[in-house]
PDB file of N, CA and C in Angstrom:
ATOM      1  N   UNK A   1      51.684 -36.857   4.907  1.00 88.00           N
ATOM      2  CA  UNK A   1      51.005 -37.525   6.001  1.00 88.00           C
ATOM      3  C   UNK A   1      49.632 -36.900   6.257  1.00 88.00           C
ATOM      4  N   UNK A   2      49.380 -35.906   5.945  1.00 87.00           N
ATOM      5  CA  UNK A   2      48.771 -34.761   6.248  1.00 87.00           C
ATOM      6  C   UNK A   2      47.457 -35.081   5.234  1.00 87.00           C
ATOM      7  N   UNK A   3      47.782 -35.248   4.282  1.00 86.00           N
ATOM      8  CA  UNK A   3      47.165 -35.657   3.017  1.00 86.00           C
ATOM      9  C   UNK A   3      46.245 -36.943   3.191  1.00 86.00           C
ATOM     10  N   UNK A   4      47.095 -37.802   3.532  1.00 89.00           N
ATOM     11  CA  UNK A   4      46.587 -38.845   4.064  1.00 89.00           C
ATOM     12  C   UNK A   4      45.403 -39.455   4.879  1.00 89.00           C
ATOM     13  N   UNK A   5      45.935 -38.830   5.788  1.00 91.00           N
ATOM     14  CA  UNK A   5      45.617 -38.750   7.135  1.00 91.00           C
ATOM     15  C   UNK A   5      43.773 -38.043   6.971  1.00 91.00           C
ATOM     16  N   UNK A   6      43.835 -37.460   6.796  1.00 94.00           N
ATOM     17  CA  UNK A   6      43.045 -35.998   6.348  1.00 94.00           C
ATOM     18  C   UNK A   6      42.113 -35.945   5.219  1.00 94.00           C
ATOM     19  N   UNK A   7      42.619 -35.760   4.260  1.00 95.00           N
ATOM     20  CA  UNK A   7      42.276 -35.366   2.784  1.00 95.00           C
ATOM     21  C   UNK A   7      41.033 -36.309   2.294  1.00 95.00           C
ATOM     22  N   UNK A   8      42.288 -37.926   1.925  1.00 95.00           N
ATOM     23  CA  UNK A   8      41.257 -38.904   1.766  1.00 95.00           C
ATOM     24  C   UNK A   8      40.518 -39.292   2.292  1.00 95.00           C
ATOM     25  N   UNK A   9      40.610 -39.380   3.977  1.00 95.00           N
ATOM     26  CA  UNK A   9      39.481 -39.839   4.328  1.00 95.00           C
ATOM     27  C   UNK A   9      37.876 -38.795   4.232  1.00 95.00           C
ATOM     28  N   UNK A  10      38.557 -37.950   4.424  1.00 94.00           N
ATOM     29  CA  UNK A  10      37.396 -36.870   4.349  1.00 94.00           C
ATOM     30  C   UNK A  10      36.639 -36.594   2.459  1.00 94.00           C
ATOM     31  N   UNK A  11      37.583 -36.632   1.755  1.00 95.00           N
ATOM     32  CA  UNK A  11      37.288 -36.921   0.291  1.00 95.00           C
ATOM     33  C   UNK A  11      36.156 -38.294  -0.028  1.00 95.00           C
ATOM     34  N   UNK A  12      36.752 -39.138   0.430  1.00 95.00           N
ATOM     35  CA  UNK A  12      36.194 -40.613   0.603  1.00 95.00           C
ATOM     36  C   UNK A  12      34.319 -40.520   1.285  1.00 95.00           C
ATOM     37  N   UNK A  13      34.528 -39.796   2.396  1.00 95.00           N
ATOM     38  CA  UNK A  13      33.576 -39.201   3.086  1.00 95.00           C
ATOM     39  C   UNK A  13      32.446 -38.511   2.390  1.00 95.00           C
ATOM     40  N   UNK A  14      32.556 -37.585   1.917  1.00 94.00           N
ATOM     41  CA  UNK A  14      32.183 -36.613   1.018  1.00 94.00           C
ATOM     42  C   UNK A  14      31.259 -37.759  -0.528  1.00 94.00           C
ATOM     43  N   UNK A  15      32.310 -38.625  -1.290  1.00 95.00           N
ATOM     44  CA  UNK A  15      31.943 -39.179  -2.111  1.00 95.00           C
ATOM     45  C   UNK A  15      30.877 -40.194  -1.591  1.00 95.00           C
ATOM     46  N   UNK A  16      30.957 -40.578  -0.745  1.00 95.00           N
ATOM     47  CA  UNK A  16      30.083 -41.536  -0.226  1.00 95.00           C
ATOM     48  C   UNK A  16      28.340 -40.623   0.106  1.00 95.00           C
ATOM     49  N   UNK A  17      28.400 -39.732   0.581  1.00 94.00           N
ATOM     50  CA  UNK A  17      27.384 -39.099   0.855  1.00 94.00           C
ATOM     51  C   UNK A  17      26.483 -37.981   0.000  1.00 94.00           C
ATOM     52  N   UNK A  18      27.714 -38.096  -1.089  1.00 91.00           N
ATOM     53  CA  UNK A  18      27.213 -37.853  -2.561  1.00 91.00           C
ATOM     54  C   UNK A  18      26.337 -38.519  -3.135  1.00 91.00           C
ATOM     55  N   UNK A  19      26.712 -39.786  -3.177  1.00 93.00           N
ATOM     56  CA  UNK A  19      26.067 -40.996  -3.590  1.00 93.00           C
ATOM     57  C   UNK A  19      24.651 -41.213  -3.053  1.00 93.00           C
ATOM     58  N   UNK A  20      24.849 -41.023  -1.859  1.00 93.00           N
ATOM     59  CA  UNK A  20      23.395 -41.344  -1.200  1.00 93.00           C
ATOM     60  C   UNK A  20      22.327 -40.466  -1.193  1.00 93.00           C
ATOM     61  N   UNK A  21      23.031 -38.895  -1.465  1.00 87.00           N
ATOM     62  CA  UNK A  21      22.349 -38.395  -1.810  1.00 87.00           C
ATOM     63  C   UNK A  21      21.736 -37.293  -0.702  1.00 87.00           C
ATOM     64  N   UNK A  22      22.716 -37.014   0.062  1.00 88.00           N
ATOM     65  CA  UNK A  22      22.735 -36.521   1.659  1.00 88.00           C
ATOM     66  C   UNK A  22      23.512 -35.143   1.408  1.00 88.00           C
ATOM     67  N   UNK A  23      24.157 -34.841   0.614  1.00 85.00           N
ATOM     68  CA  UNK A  23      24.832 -33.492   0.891  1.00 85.00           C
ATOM     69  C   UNK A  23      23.876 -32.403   0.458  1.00 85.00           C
ATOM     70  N   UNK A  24      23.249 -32.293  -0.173  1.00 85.00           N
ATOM     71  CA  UNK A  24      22.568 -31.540  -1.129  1.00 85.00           C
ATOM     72  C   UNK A  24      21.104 -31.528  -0.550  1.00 85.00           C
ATOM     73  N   UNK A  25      20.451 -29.895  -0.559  1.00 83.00           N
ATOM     74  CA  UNK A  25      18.815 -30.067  -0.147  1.00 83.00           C
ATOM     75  C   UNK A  25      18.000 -29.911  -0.927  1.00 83.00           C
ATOM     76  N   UNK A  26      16.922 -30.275  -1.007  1.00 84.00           N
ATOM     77  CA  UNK A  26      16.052 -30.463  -2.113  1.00 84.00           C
ATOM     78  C   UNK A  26      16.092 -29.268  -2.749  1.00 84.00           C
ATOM     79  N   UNK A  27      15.320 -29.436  -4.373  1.00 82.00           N
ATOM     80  CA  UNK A  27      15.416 -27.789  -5.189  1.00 82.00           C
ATOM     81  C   UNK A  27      14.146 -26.782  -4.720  1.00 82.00           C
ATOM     82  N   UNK A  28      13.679 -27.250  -4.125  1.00 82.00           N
ATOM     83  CA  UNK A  28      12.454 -26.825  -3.921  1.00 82.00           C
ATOM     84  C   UNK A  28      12.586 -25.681  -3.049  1.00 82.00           C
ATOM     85  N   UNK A  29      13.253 -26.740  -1.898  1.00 79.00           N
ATOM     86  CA  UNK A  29      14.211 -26.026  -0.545  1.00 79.00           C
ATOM     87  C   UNK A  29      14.917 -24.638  -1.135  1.00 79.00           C
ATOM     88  N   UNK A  30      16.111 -25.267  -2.138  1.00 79.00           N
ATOM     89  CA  UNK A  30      16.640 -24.097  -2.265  1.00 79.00           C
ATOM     90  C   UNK A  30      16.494 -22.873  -3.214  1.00 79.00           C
ATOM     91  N   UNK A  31      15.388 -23.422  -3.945  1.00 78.00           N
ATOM     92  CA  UNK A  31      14.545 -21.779  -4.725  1.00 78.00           C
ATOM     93  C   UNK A  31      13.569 -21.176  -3.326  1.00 78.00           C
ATOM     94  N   UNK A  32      13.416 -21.614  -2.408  1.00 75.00           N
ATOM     95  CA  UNK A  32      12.377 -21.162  -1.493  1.00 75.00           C
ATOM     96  C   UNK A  32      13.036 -20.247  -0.643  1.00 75.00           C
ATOM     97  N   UNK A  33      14.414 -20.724  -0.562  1.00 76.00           N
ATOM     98  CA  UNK A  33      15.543 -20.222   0.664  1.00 76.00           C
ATOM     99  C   UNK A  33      15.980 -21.092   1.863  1.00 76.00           C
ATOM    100  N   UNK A  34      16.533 -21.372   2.206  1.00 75.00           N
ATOM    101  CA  UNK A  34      16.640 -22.308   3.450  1.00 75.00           C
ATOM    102  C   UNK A  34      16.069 -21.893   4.984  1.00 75.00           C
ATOM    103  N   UNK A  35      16.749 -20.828   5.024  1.00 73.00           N
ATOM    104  CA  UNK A  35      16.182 -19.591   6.310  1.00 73.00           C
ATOM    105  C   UNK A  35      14.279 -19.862   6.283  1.00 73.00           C
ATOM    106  N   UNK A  36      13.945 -19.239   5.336  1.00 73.00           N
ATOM    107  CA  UNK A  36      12.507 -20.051   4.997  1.00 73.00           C
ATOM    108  C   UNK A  36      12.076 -20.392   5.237  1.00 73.00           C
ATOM    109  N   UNK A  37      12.494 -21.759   4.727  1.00 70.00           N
ATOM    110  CA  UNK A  37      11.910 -23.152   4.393  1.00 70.00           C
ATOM    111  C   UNK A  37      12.015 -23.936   5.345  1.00 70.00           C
ATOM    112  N   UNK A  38      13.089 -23.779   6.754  1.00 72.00           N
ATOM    113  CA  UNK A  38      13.296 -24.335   7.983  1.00 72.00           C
ATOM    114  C   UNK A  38      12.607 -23.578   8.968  1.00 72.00           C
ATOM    115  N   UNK A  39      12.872 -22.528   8.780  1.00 73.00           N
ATOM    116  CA  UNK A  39      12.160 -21.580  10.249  1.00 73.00           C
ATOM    117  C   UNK A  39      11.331 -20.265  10.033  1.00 73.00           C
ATOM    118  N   UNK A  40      10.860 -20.282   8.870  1.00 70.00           N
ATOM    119  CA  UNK A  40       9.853 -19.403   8.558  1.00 70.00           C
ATOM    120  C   UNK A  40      10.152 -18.001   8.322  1.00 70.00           C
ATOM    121  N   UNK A  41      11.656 -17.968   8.173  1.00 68.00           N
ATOM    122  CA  UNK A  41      12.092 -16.471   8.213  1.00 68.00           C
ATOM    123  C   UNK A  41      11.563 -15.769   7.583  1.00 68.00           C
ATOM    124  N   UNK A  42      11.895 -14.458   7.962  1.00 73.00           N
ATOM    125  CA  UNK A  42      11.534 -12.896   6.745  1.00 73.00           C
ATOM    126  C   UNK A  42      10.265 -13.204   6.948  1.00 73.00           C
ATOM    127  N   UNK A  43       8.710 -13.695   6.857  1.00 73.00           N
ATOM    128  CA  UNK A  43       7.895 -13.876   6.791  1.00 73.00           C
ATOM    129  C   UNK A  43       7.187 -11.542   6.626  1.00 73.00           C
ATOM    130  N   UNK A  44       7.420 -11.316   7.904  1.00 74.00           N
ATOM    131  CA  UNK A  44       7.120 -10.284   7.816  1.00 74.00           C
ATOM    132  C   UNK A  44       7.523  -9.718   6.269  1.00 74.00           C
ATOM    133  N   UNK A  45       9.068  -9.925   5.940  1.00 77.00           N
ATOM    134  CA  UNK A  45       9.743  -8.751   4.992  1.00 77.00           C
ATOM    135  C   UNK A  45       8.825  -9.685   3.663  1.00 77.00           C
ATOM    136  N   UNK A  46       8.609 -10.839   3.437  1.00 77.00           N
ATOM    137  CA  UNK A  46       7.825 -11.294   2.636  1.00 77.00           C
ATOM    138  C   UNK A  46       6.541 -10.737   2.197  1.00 77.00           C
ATOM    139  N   UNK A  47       5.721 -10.865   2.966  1.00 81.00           N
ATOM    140  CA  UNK A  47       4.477 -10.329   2.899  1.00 81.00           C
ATOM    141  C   UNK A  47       4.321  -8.548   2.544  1.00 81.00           C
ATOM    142  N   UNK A  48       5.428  -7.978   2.753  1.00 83.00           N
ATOM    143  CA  UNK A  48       5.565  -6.258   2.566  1.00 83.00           C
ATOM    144  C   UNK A  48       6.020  -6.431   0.876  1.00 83.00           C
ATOM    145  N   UNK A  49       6.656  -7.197   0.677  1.00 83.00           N
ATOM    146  CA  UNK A  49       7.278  -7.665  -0.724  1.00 83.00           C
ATOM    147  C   UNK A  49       6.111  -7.797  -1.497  1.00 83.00           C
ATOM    148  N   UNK A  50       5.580  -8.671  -1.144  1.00 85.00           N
ATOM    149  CA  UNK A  50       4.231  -9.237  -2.180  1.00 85.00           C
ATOM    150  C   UNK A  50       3.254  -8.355  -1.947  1.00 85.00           C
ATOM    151  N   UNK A  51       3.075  -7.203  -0.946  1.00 88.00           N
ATOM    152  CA  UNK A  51       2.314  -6.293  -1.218  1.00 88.00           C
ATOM    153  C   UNK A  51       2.507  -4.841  -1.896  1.00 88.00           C
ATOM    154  N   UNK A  52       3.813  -4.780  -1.881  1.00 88.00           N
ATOM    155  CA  UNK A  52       4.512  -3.458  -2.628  1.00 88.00           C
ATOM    156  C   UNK A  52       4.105  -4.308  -4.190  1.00 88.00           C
ATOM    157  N   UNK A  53       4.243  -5.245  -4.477  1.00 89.00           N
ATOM    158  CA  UNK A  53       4.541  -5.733  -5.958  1.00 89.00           C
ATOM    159  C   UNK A  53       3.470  -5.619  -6.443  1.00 89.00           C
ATOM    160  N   UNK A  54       2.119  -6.418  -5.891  1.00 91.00           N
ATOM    161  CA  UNK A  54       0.911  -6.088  -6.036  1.00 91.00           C
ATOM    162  C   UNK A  54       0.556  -4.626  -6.343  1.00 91.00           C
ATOM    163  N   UNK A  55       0.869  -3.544  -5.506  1.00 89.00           N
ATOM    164  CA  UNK A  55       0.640  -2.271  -5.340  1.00 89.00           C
ATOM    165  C   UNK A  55       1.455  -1.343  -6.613  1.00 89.00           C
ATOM    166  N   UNK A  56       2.691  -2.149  -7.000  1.00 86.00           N
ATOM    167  CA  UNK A  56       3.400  -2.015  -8.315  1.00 86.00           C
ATOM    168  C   UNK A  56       2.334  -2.242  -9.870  1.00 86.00           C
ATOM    169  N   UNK A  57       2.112  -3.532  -9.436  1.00 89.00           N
ATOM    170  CA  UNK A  57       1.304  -4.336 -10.613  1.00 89.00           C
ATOM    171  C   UNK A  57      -0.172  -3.708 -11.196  1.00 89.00           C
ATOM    172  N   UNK A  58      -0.630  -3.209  -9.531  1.00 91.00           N
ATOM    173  CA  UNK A  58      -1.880  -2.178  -9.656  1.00 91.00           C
ATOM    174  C   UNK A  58      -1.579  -0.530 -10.852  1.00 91.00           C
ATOM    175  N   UNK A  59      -0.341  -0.412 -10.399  1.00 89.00           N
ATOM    176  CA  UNK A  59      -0.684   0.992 -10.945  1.00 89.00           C
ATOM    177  C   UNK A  59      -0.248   1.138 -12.428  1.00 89.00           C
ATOM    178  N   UNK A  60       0.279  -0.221 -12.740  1.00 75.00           N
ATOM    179  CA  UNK A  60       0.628  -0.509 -14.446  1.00 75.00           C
ATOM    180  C   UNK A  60      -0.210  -0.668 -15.328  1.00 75.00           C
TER     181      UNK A  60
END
């Protein structure tokens, strides 16, 4: 009942929004990060990143 009740419809659910193309966020989105790409996170820890690397790249 449980199965029923439950399972398929939510399975059913799922396939449908597959289709359309709604479950999934763009690739772009998710090589960028989501945290990111929605609300600008890390920004600080970013910018210390790309300047240590730089500062890496310098002394090679």
């Amino acid at each position: 009942m449980f199965f029923v009740l439950g399972f398929l419809p939510g399975w059913a659910i799922s396939k449908m929004q597959a289709a359309a193309g709604v479950l999934r966020i763009p690739e772009e989105v998710e090589l960028q990060g989501l945290d990111y790409a929605e609300h600008h996170a890390y920004e600080d820890a970013k910018a210390s990143i790309t300047e240590s690397d730089k500062t890496l790249l310098a002394q090679k």
